[in-house]
XYZ file of C-alpha atoms in Angstrom:
214
model
C -18.406 -14.834 -3.251
C -18.467 -11.446 -4.924
C -22.116 -11.680 -5.873
C -22.783 -11.250 -2.163
C -21.359 -7.710 -2.276
C -21.671 -6.544 -5.903
C -24.682 -6.441 -8.220
C -25.444 -5.289 -11.795
C -24.485 -3.166 -13.642
C -21.164 -4.604 -12.460
C -20.052 -7.740 -14.317
C -18.193 -10.332 -12.237
C -15.988 -13.370 -12.773
C -14.200 -15.443 -10.139
C -12.248 -18.672 -9.758
C -11.296 -20.830 -6.798
C -8.481 -22.517 -8.719
C -5.912 -21.874 -11.442
C -7.210 -23.767 -14.500
C -4.476 -25.275 -16.676
C -3.829 -24.070 -20.194
C -4.722 -20.397 -19.760
C -2.921 -17.955 -22.031
C -1.874 -14.327 -21.719
C -2.308 -11.632 -24.360
C -0.317 -8.676 -25.664
C 2.364 -7.470 -23.258
C 1.048 -9.578 -20.373
C 3.614 -12.417 -20.708
C 6.514 -9.954 -20.456
C 5.038 -8.427 -17.309
C 5.417 -11.695 -15.385
C 8.371 -13.203 -17.275
C 10.594 -12.945 -14.195
C 7.917 -13.770 -11.636
C 7.872 -16.933 -9.567
C 5.426 -19.644 -10.750
C 2.809 -18.837 -8.106
C 2.767 -15.175 -9.103
C 2.447 -16.117 -12.785
C -0.511 -18.368 -11.966
C -2.213 -15.607 -9.965
C -1.645 -13.080 -12.721
C -2.818 -15.419 -15.483
C -5.992 -16.564 -13.744
C -6.882 -13.037 -12.687
C -6.537 -11.823 -16.304
C -8.696 -14.772 -17.395
C -11.321 -13.633 -14.896
C -11.018 -10.085 -16.225
C -11.707 -11.205 -19.785
C -14.687 -13.271 -18.656
C -16.073 -10.279 -16.767
C -15.509 -8.027 -19.795
C -17.373 -10.499 -21.983
C -20.405 -9.768 -19.824
C -20.188 -6.187 -21.110
C -19.872 -7.335 -24.714
C -16.072 -7.096 -25.067
C -13.953 -9.657 -26.863
C -10.623 -10.908 -25.454
C -8.263 -7.984 -24.844
C -4.973 -7.599 -22.936
C -5.178 -6.115 -19.430
C -1.672 -4.674 -18.915
C -0.444 -3.115 -15.712
C -0.364 0.653 -15.496
C 0.756 3.104 -12.837
C 1.380 1.462 -9.456
C 0.348 -1.855 -10.993
C -3.272 -0.847 -11.522
C -4.939 -2.714 -14.402
C -5.439 -0.794 -17.655
C -8.995 -1.361 -18.844
C -10.442 -0.781 -22.315
C -11.800 2.698 -22.984
C -15.145 3.215 -21.334
C -14.587 0.574 -18.643
C -13.786 0.785 -14.937
C -12.789 -2.265 -12.957
C -10.808 -3.963 -10.235
C -8.909 -7.226 -9.725
C -8.080 -9.223 -6.632
C -6.439 -12.492 -5.686
C -5.483 -14.386 -2.560
C -4.781 -18.017 -1.757
C -7.569 -20.079 -3.293
C -9.396 -17.210 -4.977
C -9.078 -14.858 -7.970
C -11.696 -12.385 -9.201
C -12.473 -9.438 -11.444
C -15.258 -6.860 -11.479
C -15.909 -4.426 -14.323
C -18.573 -1.921 -15.343
C -19.240 0.664 -18.016
C -17.819 4.058 -17.071
C -21.092 5.671 -18.051
C -22.831 3.776 -15.244
C -20.134 3.438 -12.558
C -17.628 6.141 -11.607
C -15.110 3.784 -9.980
C -15.026 0.500 -8.107
C -12.697 -1.558 -5.948
C -12.751 -5.183 -4.794
C -10.532 -7.158 -2.446
C -10.374 -10.734 -1.182
C -8.420 -12.074 1.766
C -8.189 -15.325 3.724
C -10.537 -15.193 6.686
C -7.765 -15.280 9.277
C -6.185 -12.826 11.732
C -3.728 -10.286 10.422
C -0.139 -11.288 11.155
C 1.975 -9.637 13.838
C 1.653 -5.907 14.293
C 0.025 -5.213 10.917
C -3.186 -3.903 12.451
C -1.353 -1.086 14.211
C 0.255 -0.051 10.931
C -2.941 0.023 8.865
C -5.556 1.348 11.290
C -6.458 4.438 13.282
C -7.004 4.360 17.069
C -10.744 4.965 16.612
C -10.943 2.048 14.184
C -9.212 -0.274 16.650
C -11.673 0.710 19.364
C -14.591 -0.094 17.079
C -12.992 -3.408 16.105
C -12.789 -4.393 19.776
C -16.504 -3.722 20.176
C -17.347 -5.786 17.106
C -15.102 -8.635 18.250
C -16.800 -8.723 21.639
C -20.169 -9.121 19.936
C -19.161 -11.463 17.070
C -15.821 -13.127 17.902
C -16.046 -15.578 14.982
C -15.318 -12.804 12.476
C -11.708 -11.700 11.965
C -12.501 -7.995 12.012
C -8.873 -6.932 11.736
C -8.427 -8.696 8.400
C -11.802 -7.386 7.277
C -10.723 -3.818 7.997
C -7.518 -4.357 6.018
C -9.519 -5.653 3.059
C -11.839 -2.660 3.208
C -8.858 -0.311 3.097
C -7.650 -2.135 -0.005
C -11.038 -1.790 -1.712
C -11.187 1.876 -0.774
C -7.718 2.488 -2.223
C -8.566 0.661 -5.461
C -11.640 2.879 -5.815
C -9.753 6.070 -4.947
C -6.658 5.673 -7.125
C -8.268 5.750 -10.610
C -10.021 8.984 -9.616
C -7.254 10.777 -7.733
C -4.167 9.305 -9.399
C -2.226 9.278 -6.154
C -1.619 7.021 -3.189
C -4.114 6.978 -0.315
C -2.391 6.058 2.942
C -3.995 3.662 5.387
C -4.459 6.515 7.865
C -6.311 8.637 5.295
C -9.477 6.549 5.450
C -11.463 6.117 8.675
C -13.691 3.068 8.258
C -16.786 2.234 10.262
C -17.945 -1.363 9.845
C -21.587 -2.315 10.074
C -22.419 -5.763 11.400
C -25.068 -5.925 8.649
C -22.482 -6.393 5.907
C -21.901 -2.733 5.068
C -19.108 -0.269 5.781
C -18.417 3.414 5.276
C -15.055 5.073 4.669
C -14.657 8.685 5.702
C -11.843 10.024 3.533
C -9.331 12.161 5.418
C -7.756 13.283 2.137
C -9.575 15.372 -0.457
C -9.518 15.383 -4.237
C -11.885 17.216 -6.603
C -12.759 14.022 -8.489
C -13.555 12.038 -5.323
C -16.928 12.321 -3.554
C -16.501 14.401 -0.412
C -18.879 12.230 1.576
C -16.603 9.200 1.282
C -17.249 5.655 0.092
C -19.838 3.111 1.166
C -19.240 -0.577 0.544
C -20.249 -4.103 1.431
C -18.510 -7.146 2.921
C -19.127 -10.896 3.013
C -17.470 -13.864 4.742
C -17.804 -17.450 3.459
C -15.752 -20.518 2.515
C -12.772 -19.421 4.601
C -12.525 -16.159 2.660
C -13.715 -12.596 3.018
C -14.491 -10.156 0.240
C -15.146 -6.414 0.262
C -16.286 -4.054 -2.446
C -16.945 -0.382 -3.127
C -19.017 0.640 -6.155
C -19.506 4.338 -6.897
C -22.528 4.739 -9.141
C -22.806 7.706 -11.474
């Protein structure tokens, strides 16, 4: 899935199941000791993906603890992102000397529930979604927009160190599998011209990614 939106120098690993017998490292078991079984499985498989992705950069097995706001703490010199949804877990990592920041997100390819779209989108975005839906009704553009906002946030947070609200990114989706996020919040470490990313839909899932090259 992710290889449709991310390419080297990013190293990827993904899984469509939770393999039995996976183990956690370091402080990871304590971080999910009180979690429900499904959450523990998600966490464990996602960390397994992270270690597989890191091995593509030459790293041995290392813990990936949670840091501020739950963001993964990567080894020195590495940037990365994790994602999981029903039936899918994935990790993407790169050397910080080659990639400034990156964010990935996966979602089921289904409509957003209830009134979520109104809470996560701007009026201009909803108008553009209506135009896209009229042209390609088979794509759940509302869920795709939500996923893009998640990828944008995951890219923003390691650079800015603060929350980016849903209404602080104005996303324009290209029907060619690209998107651009105009950032309505500024930070000196974040490119002023916003983020450009890619999206892909397949196997009942959708994935989005932003990769900021150095």
